[in-house]
Every structure is written in structure tokens, then in C-alpha cells.
């Protein structure tokens, strides 16, 4: 029987690649002072109906459970995070910096970079309205990709702010000439514009009495204005955005990784201010990551009790794995990491089956010292055992237990050097050898 479309089997090699990605997410997060959390895989459907909005609602894996509750497998983390923080807001010192690496489920059309099940790193900061926090998250996303072996030649952060789109309608129709729902509609249309025919976009935008040319020139006007490091944005709603670029990302030397592009608005309903998406420069892949500010969500979630600014981003494993595979530098780094972890330190070769009890005792003692040890579970020829040690286990040493007892032979497999060691000295000798002493 085959697995379901869009769902993956993780054989050991795929699991090793996934572990590499997740371990990099964790390591770089800690460098930035983020702590890990998690939430439930299943949530009440209202959580997403109210908070996520947009395309996501049509993609939910939802069902009625045996208790009659309408539930959904989690498609994203942000509503859960907002619920969790709002519930115990007073327990945490702000700004709160949390990350997680969960698995999500979306009933999407299966295509390159998009599956129905995926892992997604999330990093969020709650309780900080300064653009310094936006910069910290963008820097974190960039550093994860650098740690994986990518450079500014490989990817770009497309940075934008939703704020210009409310002012776009205001400009066209005057302050009272449009509703908040129309701003949401406009954002959804701008979000889809890049992925569909221009005629379809124009037809949709016509409902709001604007054209795609109007939208493009508005984005281009602001793209140009914000790039000016002078005071062009002062006094406008984009002052904070200007600061983010020129006072926070610039001094960190990260502007080469960033393109300002106001046509990026993001598909989820809760974003309020600066938003960004990360793409590969070759444009072969769908977005690698996306996020932004959602300053109202905690308030909505807690009926106004916990009102706090918040921001974050998500980065999926699927596009990342495609990109690693297509970038030799990144691929070599991953393979070296996997080889280091996959290798056992020692394979105990049982050259004489009557010595199996002694061999088992040695394996156990070495494992007790923290060394990674493997051995044949049943009798096998000497040649076959050595072959297993080299080809399957990738061990550094073979410890041969046989007729020399109470001495054992230690073969250093890379150099073929052979030493005879008294078994009581073995653990100490191996440790020193590993340290190069
Ligand atoms: P999102 O843009 O829906 O944002 O997803 C973020 C990333 O998750 C995407 O750029 C992509 O790498 C990955 N992703 C999304 N859907 C799929 C899929 N079907 N298959 C494979 N990968 C996928 C969010 O989810 C926001 N909650 C992120 C966020 C966190 N915003 C604030 N904090």
C-alpha cells in the first residue's frame, strides 16, 4: 500500500537530512537567545477560522472527533503561540523569544516545495515594538541559511510593509472611501498577483476600482523612496521601516541579503506591519520562509486582556532540502555533518565465538564511557565483520576480541594501523587516540 499523496516516509537517510536541518535550526536559535516550546498537534478549528484567514482555511485537515468537537491538524504555529502566550502572559519576562520545529499539515496541491505534511521552524518575539526586533529576526533567518552553507548569491530576503496598502486605498478614495475588509481583499489580491495571470488580477482589482498598473506603480514609488538612506520616510507610517533598514540591518552588514519589495504582502490575515519572504535567487523554488509583524493577534486572542506587539517567521524543511541538494557547498556541508553522526566509534569484531561473553562485556563497558559501539548480534566470518565495520557502520576503530585475550587488537580503520592493548586499558587508550594523544 502506498503512502498518501504529499506525505513522506523518512527512511534513515531522509531522517538524517531532516535531523541536520532541525539541528541547525536549534543551534542558531540558541546563539540568538531563543528558547524552545511546542503546542498540540490538534486544535479547535475556530483557532484558525478566526486567526489565520486567507488560503489556509481551505487547506485544513479537519474532522469531527469522537466527542463531537470540530478539530484541525495544525497547519501553522502562530495562532497556537498567541493563545499560549495570552493565557500566561504575566509569567514571562518580555520580550519573549521562542522557537519551535513542529510538523504541520495543509491540504495543498502537491508540487515542488509544497507538500501536505512538512516541518517548519518558527521563531517569534513577543512584547517588543521596536524595529530592532524585526531586524533580529531577519538576522536570525539569514544566519540559519548562512550556517547551512548559503550566501547572498543563493537567497534574498524580500522585505516589505503592509502599511503602504491602507494608504494606497486612502490615496485613491479618501479616508472614508473604503472599509477594513477592502484592505484585506486588496492584500489578498496583491499576494496572489505574482502567481496568476495579469488579466485575472486586473479583474479582481476592478472590484476595488483599481488596476494592477496602479498597484505596481504604488509599490515602485515606495520601493524607491525607502531605499533613500536620508529622511524620506520621516513622519510617514514607514518611519519604523526606514529605521529597520538603515539603523539595524545596515550596521549588521546585512543589506546585501535584503531587497525592499512592497509587492510582498503575505497570505495570512493577521500580519499588520513589516513582512518578509525569503526566496532562492534562481527563482526555481517557492518561498523558503516568510513572516512579519502581527501586533493585534494577542489582543484578539485574549479579548483585549493581553495586548502586545509580536512578530515572527516560519521556514519550511521542504524547499530548504531542495535548495541544499542543488547547492554543492551546502550539500557537502550536510554530507559531512551526516557522516560524522552516522559513524559509530567502534565495531567489536568477535574473531572467536567462544569469546562472545568477553566481547559483550567490552561493548557494554565502552558504551558506559559514552563511546558509540556496535557488534555482530550473531556469529559471522571475520571478513564479513570487518566489512560491516567499514562499509555499513563507518566505525573509526575495530576492536578484535579473539585468541590474544586478555589483550585485544585495535585496528584504526582509516590507516590500517594495528595495536595490541590489554582489555582493562582499552577505554582509556581509545579515548586518548580519539583526542589525538
Ligand atoms: P507561511 O508563509 O504559511 O507562514 O509558511 C512559512 C514557510 O513554511 C513557507 O515559506 C514554506 O517554506 C513553508 N511551507 C508552508 N506551506 C508549506 C507546504 N505545504 N509544504 C512545504 N512547506 C511549506 C506561516 O506559516 C506563518 N505562521 C509564519 C510565522 C511565524 N509568522 C509569524 N510567525
CSV table of C-alpha atoms and ligand atoms in Angstrom, one decimal:
chain,number,residue,atom,x,y,z
A,1,UNK,CA,0.0,0.0,0.0
A,2,UNK,CA,1.4,3.4,-0.9
A,3,UNK,CA,1.5,6.4,1.4
A,4,UNK,CA,-0.9,9.3,0.9
A,5,UNK,CA,-0.1,12.0,-1.6
A,6,UNK,CA,2.0,14.8,-0.1
A,7,UNK,CA,3.1,12.7,2.9
A,8,UNK,CA,6.7,11.4,3.2
A,9,UNK,CA,8.3,8.2,4.5
A,10,UNK,CA,11.5,9.1,6.3
A,11,UNK,CA,14.0,6.2,5.8
A,12,UNK,CA,17.2,6.6,7.8
A,13,UNK,CA,18.9,8.7,5.1
A,14,UNK,CA,16.0,11.1,4.8
A,15,UNK,CA,15.8,11.2,8.6
A,16,UNK,CA,19.5,12.1,8.8
A,17,UNK,CA,18.9,15.0,6.4
A,18,UNK,CA,15.9,16.2,8.4
A,19,UNK,CA,17.9,16.0,11.6
A,20,UNK,CA,20.7,18.1,10.1
A,21,UNK,CA,18.2,20.8,9.2
A,22,UNK,CA,16.4,20.7,12.6
A,23,UNK,CA,19.7,20.6,14.5
A,24,UNK,CA,20.9,23.7,12.6
A,25,UNK,CA,17.6,25.5,13.4
A,26,UNK,CA,18.1,24.7,17.1
A,27,UNK,CA,21.8,25.6,17.2
A,28,UNK,CA,21.4,29.0,15.6
A,29,UNK,CA,18.3,29.8,17.7
A,30,UNK,CA,20.3,29.3,20.8
A,31,UNK,CA,23.0,31.6,19.5
A,32,UNK,CA,20.3,34.3,19.4
A,33,UNK,CA,19.0,33.5,22.9
A,34,UNK,CA,15.7,31.9,21.8
A,35,UNK,CA,14.1,29.1,23.9
A,36,UNK,CA,12.2,26.1,22.5
A,37,UNK,CA,8.5,25.4,23.1
A,38,UNK,CA,5.8,23.3,21.5
A,39,UNK,CA,2.0,23.0,21.4
A,40,UNK,CA,-0.7,20.4,20.5
A,41,UNK,CA,-0.9,18.8,17.0
A,42,UNK,CA,-4.7,19.1,17.1
A,43,UNK,CA,-6.5,22.4,17.8
A,44,UNK,CA,-10.2,23.5,17.8
A,45,UNK,CA,-11.0,24.6,14.2
A,46,UNK,CA,-12.1,28.1,15.4
A,47,UNK,CA,-8.5,28.9,16.2
A,48,UNK,CA,-7.7,29.0,12.5
A,49,UNK,CA,-11.0,30.2,11.3
A,50,UNK,CA,-10.7,33.4,13.4
A,51,UNK,CA,-6.9,34.0,13.2
A,52,UNK,CA,-5.2,32.6,10.1
A,53,UNK,CA,-7.7,33.5,7.3
A,54,UNK,CA,-6.8,33.6,3.7
A,55,UNK,CA,-6.0,30.4,1.7
A,56,UNK,CA,-5.1,28.4,4.7
A,57,UNK,CA,-8.7,27.8,5.7
A,58,UNK,CA,-9.4,25.9,2.5
A,59,UNK,CA,-6.3,23.7,3.3
A,60,UNK,CA,-7.2,22.5,6.7
A,61,UNK,CA,-7.1,18.8,7.6
A,62,UNK,CA,-10.2,18.9,9.8
A,63,UNK,CA,-12.7,16.4,11.2
A,64,UNK,CA,-15.2,15.9,14.0
A,65,UNK,CA,-13.7,13.9,16.8
A,66,UNK,CA,-15.5,11.2,18.9
A,67,UNK,CA,-16.6,13.9,21.4
A,68,UNK,CA,-18.2,15.9,18.6
A,69,UNK,CA,-15.6,18.6,18.5
A,70,UNK,CA,-14.7,20.1,15.2
A,71,UNK,CA,-10.9,20.0,15.2
A,72,UNK,CA,-8.0,20.6,12.8
A,73,UNK,CA,-4.4,19.2,12.5
A,74,UNK,CA,-2.2,22.2,13.0
A,75,UNK,CA,-1.4,24.0,9.7
A,76,UNK,CA,0.8,26.6,11.3
A,77,UNK,CA,2.0,27.7,14.8
A,78,UNK,CA,1.2,31.4,15.1
A,79,UNK,CA,-2.4,31.1,16.4
A,80,UNK,CA,-1.3,28.5,19.0
A,81,UNK,CA,1.6,30.6,20.1
A,82,UNK,CA,-0.7,33.6,20.5
A,83,UNK,CA,-3.1,31.5,22.5
A,84,UNK,CA,-0.4,30.1,24.7
A,85,UNK,CA,1.3,33.5,25.4
A,86,UNK,CA,-2.1,35.2,26.0
A,87,UNK,CA,-3.1,32.5,28.6
A,88,UNK,CA,0.0,33.0,30.7
A,89,UNK,CA,1.3,36.4,29.7
A,90,UNK,CA,2.2,37.6,33.2
A,91,UNK,CA,4.5,34.5,33.7
A,92,UNK,CA,7.0,35.6,31.1
A,93,UNK,CA,9.6,38.3,31.0
A,94,UNK,CA,9.4,40.4,27.8
A,95,UNK,CA,10.4,40.4,25.2
A,96,UNK,CA,9.8,36.7,24.9
A,97,UNK,CA,11.9,35.0,22.3
A,98,UNK,CA,10.6,31.5,21.5
A,99,UNK,CA,11.2,29.0,18.7
A,100,UNK,CA,9.9,25.6,17.7
A,101,UNK,CA,10.4,22.9,14.9
A,102,UNK,CA,7.0,21.2,14.6
A,103,UNK,CA,5.3,19.2,11.8
A,104,UNK,CA,2.3,20.8,10.1
A,105,UNK,CA,-0.4,19.6,7.8
A,106,UNK,CA,-2.0,21.5,4.9
A,107,UNK,CA,-4.2,20.0,2.2
A,108,UNK,CA,-2.4,21.8,-0.6
A,109,UNK,CA,-1.9,20.9,-4.2
A,110,UNK,CA,1.2,18.7,-4.1
A,111,UNK,CA,4.1,20.4,-6.1
A,112,UNK,CA,7.8,21.1,-5.9
A,113,UNK,CA,8.4,22.7,-2.5
A,114,UNK,CA,4.9,22.2,-1.2
A,115,UNK,CA,3.6,19.0,0.4
A,116,UNK,CA,0.7,18.1,2.6
A,117,UNK,CA,3.0,17.5,5.6
A,118,UNK,CA,6.1,19.4,6.4
A,119,UNK,CA,8.3,20.6,9.2
A,120,UNK,CA,8.5,24.3,9.8
A,121,UNK,CA,10.9,26.2,12.0
A,122,UNK,CA,9.2,29.2,13.8
A,123,UNK,CA,10.9,32.0,15.7
A,124,UNK,CA,8.8,34.7,17.3
A,125,UNK,CA,9.4,37.7,19.5
A,126,UNK,CA,6.5,38.9,21.7
A,127,UNK,CA,6.4,42.2,23.6
A,128,UNK,CA,8.7,44.4,21.6
A,129,UNK,CA,7.6,47.0,19.1
A,130,UNK,CA,11.0,48.4,18.1
A,131,UNK,CA,12.2,47.7,14.6
A,132,UNK,CA,15.3,46.3,16.4
A,133,UNK,CA,13.2,43.1,16.9
A,134,UNK,CA,12.3,42.9,13.2
A,135,UNK,CA,16.0,43.2,12.4
A,136,UNK,CA,16.9,40.5,15.0
A,137,UNK,CA,14.5,38.0,13.4
A,138,UNK,CA,15.7,38.8,9.8
A,139,UNK,CA,19.3,38.4,11.0
A,140,UNK,CA,18.4,35.0,12.6
A,141,UNK,CA,16.8,33.8,9.4
A,142,UNK,CA,19.8,34.9,7.4
A,143,UNK,CA,22.2,33.2,9.8
A,144,UNK,CA,20.4,29.9,9.7
A,145,UNK,CA,20.8,30.0,5.9
A,146,UNK,CA,24.5,31.0,6.2
A,147,UNK,CA,25.1,28.2,8.7
A,148,UNK,CA,23.6,25.8,6.1
A,149,UNK,CA,26.2,27.0,3.6
A,150,UNK,CA,24.3,29.6,1.6
A,151,UNK,CA,25.5,33.1,0.7
A,152,UNK,CA,23.9,36.3,-0.5
A,153,UNK,CA,24.3,34.8,-4.1
A,154,UNK,CA,21.9,32.0,-3.2
A,155,UNK,CA,19.0,33.7,-1.5
A,156,UNK,CA,17.3,37.0,-0.9
A,157,UNK,CA,15.0,38.4,1.8
A,158,UNK,CA,12.2,40.3,0.1
A,159,UNK,CA,11.2,42.9,2.7
A,160,UNK,CA,8.0,44.9,2.7
A,161,UNK,CA,5.4,46.5,4.9
A,162,UNK,CA,1.6,46.1,4.7
A,163,UNK,CA,1.2,49.7,5.9
A,164,UNK,CA,1.6,51.2,2.4
A,165,UNK,CA,-1.5,49.3,1.2
A,166,UNK,CA,-4.0,51.0,3.5
A,167,UNK,CA,-2.6,54.4,2.5
A,168,UNK,CA,-2.9,53.3,-1.2
A,169,UNK,CA,-6.7,53.0,-0.8
A,170,UNK,CA,-6.8,56.2,1.2
A,171,UNK,CA,-5.0,58.0,-1.6
A,172,UNK,CA,-7.4,56.7,-4.2
A,173,UNK,CA,-10.6,57.1,-2.3
A,174,UNK,CA,-10.1,59.5,0.6
A,175,UNK,CA,-10.1,58.4,4.3
A,176,UNK,CA,-13.7,57.2,4.5
A,177,UNK,CA,-13.9,55.8,1.0
A,178,UNK,CA,-13.0,52.2,1.9
A,179,UNK,CA,-13.6,49.6,4.6
A,180,UNK,CA,-11.1,47.5,6.5
A,181,UNK,CA,-12.5,44.4,4.7
A,182,UNK,CA,-11.5,46.0,1.4
A,183,UNK,CA,-7.9,46.5,2.6
A,184,UNK,CA,-7.9,42.7,3.4
A,185,UNK,CA,-9.2,42.0,-0.1
A,186,UNK,CA,-6.6,44.2,-1.7
A,187,UNK,CA,-3.8,42.4,0.3
A,188,UNK,CA,-5.1,39.0,-0.8
A,189,UNK,CA,-5.1,40.1,-4.4
A,190,UNK,CA,-1.7,41.7,-4.2
A,191,UNK,CA,-0.4,38.5,-2.6
A,192,UNK,CA,-1.7,36.3,-5.4
A,193,UNK,CA,-0.7,38.7,-8.3
A,194,UNK,CA,2.7,37.2,-8.9
A,195,UNK,CA,1.4,33.7,-9.2
A,196,UNK,CA,-1.5,34.3,-11.6
A,197,UNK,CA,-2.4,35.8,-15.0
A,198,UNK,CA,-2.4,39.6,-15.0
A,199,UNK,CA,-5.9,39.6,-16.6
A,200,UNK,CA,-7.2,37.7,-13.6
A,201,UNK,CA,-5.6,40.1,-11.1
A,202,UNK,CA,-7.0,43.1,-13.0
A,203,UNK,CA,-10.5,41.6,-12.9
A,204,UNK,CA,-10.2,41.1,-9.2
A,205,UNK,CA,-8.7,44.5,-8.5
A,206,UNK,CA,-11.5,46.0,-10.7
A,207,UNK,CA,-13.9,45.2,-7.8
A,208,UNK,CA,-12.0,47.6,-5.7
A,209,UNK,CA,-11.9,50.1,-8.6
A,210,UNK,CA,-8.1,50.0,-9.1
A,211,UNK,CA,-5.8,48.4,-11.7
A,212,UNK,CA,-2.7,46.3,-11.5
A,213,UNK,CA,-0.7,49.1,-13.0
A,214,UNK,CA,-1.9,51.4,-10.1
A,215,UNK,CA,-0.7,48.7,-7.7
A,216,UNK,CA,2.7,48.2,-9.3
A,217,UNK,CA,3.4,51.9,-9.5
A,218,UNK,CA,2.5,52.4,-5.9
A,219,UNK,CA,4.9,49.6,-4.9
A,220,UNK,CA,7.6,51.0,-7.1
A,221,UNK,CA,7.2,54.5,-5.7
A,222,UNK,CA,7.7,53.3,-2.1
A,223,UNK,CA,10.5,50.9,-3.1
A,224,UNK,CA,12.4,53.8,-4.4
A,225,UNK,CA,11.5,56.1,-1.5
A,226,UNK,CA,12.6,53.8,1.2
A,227,UNK,CA,15.9,53.0,-0.3
A,228,UNK,CA,17.0,56.6,0.2
A,229,UNK,CA,19.0,56.5,3.4
A,230,UNK,CA,18.1,60.1,4.0
A,231,UNK,CA,14.9,61.2,5.8
A,232,UNK,CA,12.4,60.5,3.0
A,233,UNK,CA,10.2,58.3,5.3
A,234,UNK,CA,10.3,60.5,8.3
A,235,UNK,CA,6.9,61.4,9.6
A,236,UNK,CA,5.3,58.7,7.4
A,237,UNK,CA,3.9,55.4,8.6
A,238,UNK,CA,7.1,53.9,7.2
A,239,UNK,CA,9.5,55.7,9.6
A,240,UNK,CA,10.0,52.4,11.6
A,241,UNK,CA,10.6,50.5,8.4
A,242,UNK,CA,13.2,53.0,7.3
A,243,UNK,CA,14.9,52.6,10.7
A,244,UNK,CA,14.8,48.8,10.4
A,245,UNK,CA,16.7,49.1,7.1
A,246,UNK,CA,19.2,51.9,7.8
A,247,UNK,CA,19.7,51.7,11.6
A,248,UNK,CA,19.5,48.0,12.2
A,249,UNK,CA,20.2,45.9,9.2
A,250,UNK,CA,22.7,48.2,7.6
A,251,UNK,CA,25.1,48.3,10.6
A,252,UNK,CA,25.0,44.5,10.8
A,253,UNK,CA,26.2,44.3,7.2
A,254,UNK,CA,23.0,42.5,6.1
A,255,UNK,CA,21.7,44.8,3.4
A,256,UNK,CA,23.2,42.7,0.6
A,257,UNK,CA,20.8,40.0,1.7
A,258,UNK,CA,17.7,42.2,1.5
A,259,UNK,CA,15.6,43.6,-1.3
A,260,UNK,CA,12.8,46.0,-0.5
A,261,UNK,CA,9.8,44.9,-2.4
A,262,UNK,CA,6.4,46.2,-1.5
A,263,UNK,CA,4.6,43.8,-3.7
A,264,UNK,CA,5.2,41.2,-0.9
A,265,UNK,CA,2.2,41.3,1.4
A,266,UNK,CA,1.9,37.6,2.7
A,267,UNK,CA,-1.2,35.5,2.5
A,268,UNK,CA,-2.1,35.2,6.2
A,269,UNK,CA,-4.7,37.6,7.6
A,270,UNK,CA,-3.0,38.5,10.9
A,271,UNK,CA,0.0,40.5,9.7
A,272,UNK,CA,0.0,44.2,10.4
A,273,UNK,CA,3.3,45.9,9.6
A,274,UNK,CA,6.7,44.8,8.2
A,275,UNK,CA,6.5,41.4,6.4
A,276,UNK,CA,9.2,39.4,4.6
A,277,UNK,CA,9.6,36.3,2.4
A,278,UNK,CA,12.9,34.6,1.6
A,279,UNK,CA,13.4,33.2,-1.9
A,280,UNK,CA,16.3,31.5,-3.8
A,281,UNK,CA,18.0,33.9,-6.2
A,282,UNK,CA,17.5,31.5,-9.1
A,283,UNK,CA,13.7,31.7,-8.5
A,284,UNK,CA,13.3,28.0,-9.1
A,285,UNK,CA,11.7,27.4,-5.8
A,286,UNK,CA,8.6,28.6,-3.8
A,287,UNK,CA,9.3,30.7,-0.7
A,288,UNK,CA,11.8,29.3,1.7
A,289,UNK,CA,10.5,31.3,4.6
A,290,UNK,CA,8.0,34.0,5.5
A,291,UNK,CA,6.8,36.1,8.4
A,292,UNK,CA,6.2,39.5,9.8
A,293,UNK,CA,4.6,41.6,12.5
A,294,UNK,CA,1.2,40.6,13.9
A,295,UNK,CA,0.7,43.3,16.6
A,296,UNK,CA,-3.0,42.8,17.0
A,297,UNK,CA,-3.2,39.0,17.3
A,298,UNK,CA,-2.6,38.6,21.0
A,299,UNK,CA,-5.2,41.2,21.8
A,300,UNK,CA,-7.8,39.4,19.5
A,301,UNK,CA,-6.9,36.1,21.2
A,302,UNK,CA,-7.4,37.4,24.7
A,303,UNK,CA,-10.3,39.7,24.2
A,304,UNK,CA,-8.0,42.7,24.7
A,305,UNK,CA,-6.6,41.4,28.0
A,306,UNK,CA,-3.1,40.7,26.7
A,307,UNK,CA,-2.3,43.3,24.1
A,308,UNK,CA,1.2,43.0,23.0
A,309,UNK,CA,3.2,43.6,19.8
A,310,UNK,CA,4.5,40.4,18.2
A,311,UNK,CA,6.4,39.2,15.2
A,312,UNK,CA,7.9,36.1,13.8
A,313,UNK,CA,8.6,33.9,10.8
A,314,UNK,CA,8.3,30.3,9.6
A,315,UNK,CA,10.9,28.4,7.5
A,316,UNK,CA,9.9,25.0,6.0
A,317,UNK,CA,12.1,22.0,5.5
A,318,UNK,CA,10.9,21.0,2.0
A,319,UNK,CA,12.2,24.0,0.0
A,320,UNK,CA,15.3,24.1,2.2
A,321,UNK,CA,16.1,20.4,1.4
A,322,UNK,CA,15.6,21.1,-2.4
A,323,UNK,CA,18.0,24.1,-2.2
A,324,UNK,CA,20.6,22.2,-0.2
A,325,UNK,CA,20.5,19.4,-2.8
A,326,UNK,CA,21.0,21.9,-5.7
A,327,UNK,CA,23.8,23.9,-4.0
A,328,UNK,CA,27.1,21.9,-3.9
A,329,UNK,CA,28.6,24.0,-1.0
A,330,UNK,CA,25.5,23.4,1.2
A,331,UNK,CA,25.2,19.7,0.2
A,332,UNK,CA,28.9,19.0,1.1
A,333,UNK,CA,28.4,20.6,4.5
A,334,UNK,CA,25.3,18.4,5.1
A,335,UNK,CA,27.0,15.3,4.0
A,336,UNK,CA,30.0,15.9,6.3
A,337,UNK,CA,27.6,16.5,9.2
A,338,UNK,CA,25.7,13.3,8.5
A,339,UNK,CA,28.9,11.3,8.1
A,340,UNK,CA,30.2,12.5,11.5
A,341,UNK,CA,27.0,11.5,13.2
A,342,UNK,CA,26.3,8.3,11.4
A,343,UNK,CA,29.7,6.7,12.2
A,344,UNK,CA,29.9,4.5,15.2
A,345,UNK,CA,33.2,5.0,17.1
A,346,UNK,CA,33.9,1.3,17.5
A,347,UNK,CA,32.9,-2.0,16.0
A,348,UNK,CA,33.7,-5.0,18.2
A,349,UNK,CA,34.8,-7.9,16.0
A,350,UNK,CA,34.3,-11.3,17.6
A,351,UNK,CA,37.1,-13.3,16.0
A,352,UNK,CA,36.5,-16.3,18.1
A,353,UNK,CA,32.8,-17.1,19.1
A,354,UNK,CA,33.9,-18.7,22.4
A,355,UNK,CA,35.0,-15.2,23.4
A,356,UNK,CA,31.5,-13.7,22.8
A,357,UNK,CA,30.9,-13.2,26.6
A,358,UNK,CA,34.1,-11.1,26.9
A,359,UNK,CA,33.2,-9.2,23.7
A,360,UNK,CA,29.8,-8.4,25.1
A,361,UNK,CA,31.4,-7.2,28.4
A,362,UNK,CA,33.8,-4.9,26.4
A,363,UNK,CA,30.9,-3.5,24.3
A,364,UNK,CA,29.0,-2.7,27.4
A,365,UNK,CA,31.9,-1.1,29.3
A,366,UNK,CA,32.8,1.1,26.3
A,367,UNK,CA,29.2,2.2,25.9
A,368,UNK,CA,29.2,3.1,29.6
A,369,UNK,CA,32.0,5.5,28.9
A,370,UNK,CA,29.9,7.2,26.3
A,371,UNK,CA,31.6,5.7,23.2
A,372,UNK,CA,29.3,4.6,20.3
A,373,UNK,CA,29.8,0.9,19.9
A,374,UNK,CA,28.3,-1.8,17.6
A,375,UNK,CA,29.0,-5.5,17.3
A,376,UNK,CA,27.5,-8.5,15.4
A,377,UNK,CA,24.4,-9.9,17.0
A,378,UNK,CA,25.1,-13.4,15.6
A,379,UNK,CA,28.2,-15.3,14.5
A,380,UNK,CA,29.8,-14.1,11.3
A,381,UNK,CA,33.1,-14.6,9.5
A,382,UNK,CA,36.0,-12.3,10.4
A,383,UNK,CA,36.0,-10.8,6.9
A,384,UNK,CA,32.3,-10.1,6.9
A,385,UNK,CA,32.5,-8.4,10.3
A,386,UNK,CA,35.3,-6.1,9.2
A,387,UNK,CA,33.4,-5.3,6.0
A,388,UNK,CA,30.4,-4.3,8.2
A,389,UNK,CA,32.6,-2.2,10.4
A,390,UNK,CA,34.0,-0.2,7.4
A,391,UNK,CA,31.1,-0.1,4.9
A,392,UNK,CA,27.9,-0.2,7.0
A,393,UNK,CA,28.8,1.2,10.4
A,394,UNK,CA,31.7,3.5,9.3
A,395,UNK,CA,33.5,2.9,12.6
A,396,UNK,CA,36.8,4.6,13.4
A,397,UNK,CA,38.2,1.5,15.2
A,398,UNK,CA,37.6,-2.2,15.1
A,399,UNK,CA,38.3,-3.9,18.4
A,400,UNK,CA,39.1,-7.6,17.7
A,401,UNK,CA,38.3,-10.0,20.5
A,402,UNK,CA,40.0,-13.4,19.9
A,403,UNK,CA,42.8,-15.6,20.9
A,404,UNK,CA,45.0,-12.9,22.2
A,405,UNK,CA,42.7,-12.4,25.3
A,406,UNK,CA,43.2,-10.7,27.8
A,407,UNK,CA,44.7,-8.5,25.1
A,408,UNK,CA,42.6,-7.2,22.1
A,409,UNK,CA,43.7,-6.0,18.7
A,410,UNK,CA,42.6,-2.5,17.8
A,411,UNK,CA,42.6,-1.7,14.1
A,412,UNK,CA,42.4,2.0,13.2
A,413,UNK,CA,40.3,1.6,10.1
A,414,UNK,CA,41.4,4.7,8.2
A,415,UNK,CA,45.1,4.0,8.4
A,416,UNK,CA,45.0,0.2,8.9
A,417,UNK,CA,47.4,0.6,11.9
A,418,UNK,CA,47.1,-2.2,14.4
A,419,UNK,CA,47.8,-2.1,18.2
A,420,UNK,CA,47.6,-4.7,20.9
A,421,UNK,CA,46.0,-3.4,24.1
A,422,UNK,CA,45.2,-5.1,27.5
A,423,UNK,CA,41.5,-5.0,27.7
A,424,UNK,CA,41.5,-3.1,31.1
A,425,UNK,CA,43.3,-0.2,29.4
A,426,UNK,CA,41.1,-0.2,26.3
A,427,UNK,CA,38.6,2.6,27.1
A,428,UNK,CA,41.4,4.9,28.2
A,429,UNK,CA,43.5,4.1,25.2
A,430,UNK,CA,40.6,4.7,22.7
A,431,UNK,CA,39.7,8.0,24.3
A,432,UNK,CA,43.3,9.2,24.0
A,433,UNK,CA,43.5,8.0,20.5
A,434,UNK,CA,40.3,9.9,19.6
A,435,UNK,CA,41.8,13.1,21.1
A,436,UNK,CA,44.9,12.5,19.0
A,437,UNK,CA,47.1,11.9,22.2
B,1,LIG,P1,3.8,30.5,5.7
B,1,LIG,O1,4.3,31.5,4.7
B,1,LIG,O2,2.4,30.0,5.5
B,1,LIG,O3,3.9,31.3,7.2
B,1,LIG,O4,4.8,29.4,5.8
B,1,LIG,C1,6.2,29.6,6.1
B,1,LIG,C2,7.1,28.7,5.3
B,1,LIG,O5,6.6,27.3,5.6
B,1,LIG,C3,7.0,28.8,3.8
B,1,LIG,O6,7.8,29.8,3.3
B,1,LIG,C4,7.5,27.4,3.4
B,1,LIG,O7,8.9,27.3,3.5
B,1,LIG,C5,6.9,26.5,4.4
B,1,LIG,N1,5.6,25.9,4.0
B,1,LIG,C6,4.4,26.4,4.0
B,1,LIG,N2,3.5,25.6,3.5
B,1,LIG,C7,4.2,24.5,3.1
B,1,LIG,C8,3.8,23.3,2.4
B,1,LIG,N3,2.5,23.0,2.1
B,1,LIG,N4,4.8,22.4,2.2
B,1,LIG,C9,6.1,22.7,2.5
B,1,LIG,N5,6.5,23.8,3.1
B,1,LIG,C10,5.5,24.7,3.4
B,1,LIG,C11,3.4,30.7,8.3
B,1,LIG,O8,3.1,29.6,8.5
B,1,LIG,C12,3.4,31.7,9.5
B,1,LIG,N6,2.7,31.1,10.6
B,1,LIG,C13,4.9,32.0,9.8
B,1,LIG,C14,5.0,32.9,11.0
B,1,LIG,C15,5.5,32.6,12.2
B,1,LIG,N7,4.6,34.2,11.0
B,1,LIG,C16,4.8,34.7,12.2
B,1,LIG,N8,5.4,33.8,13.0
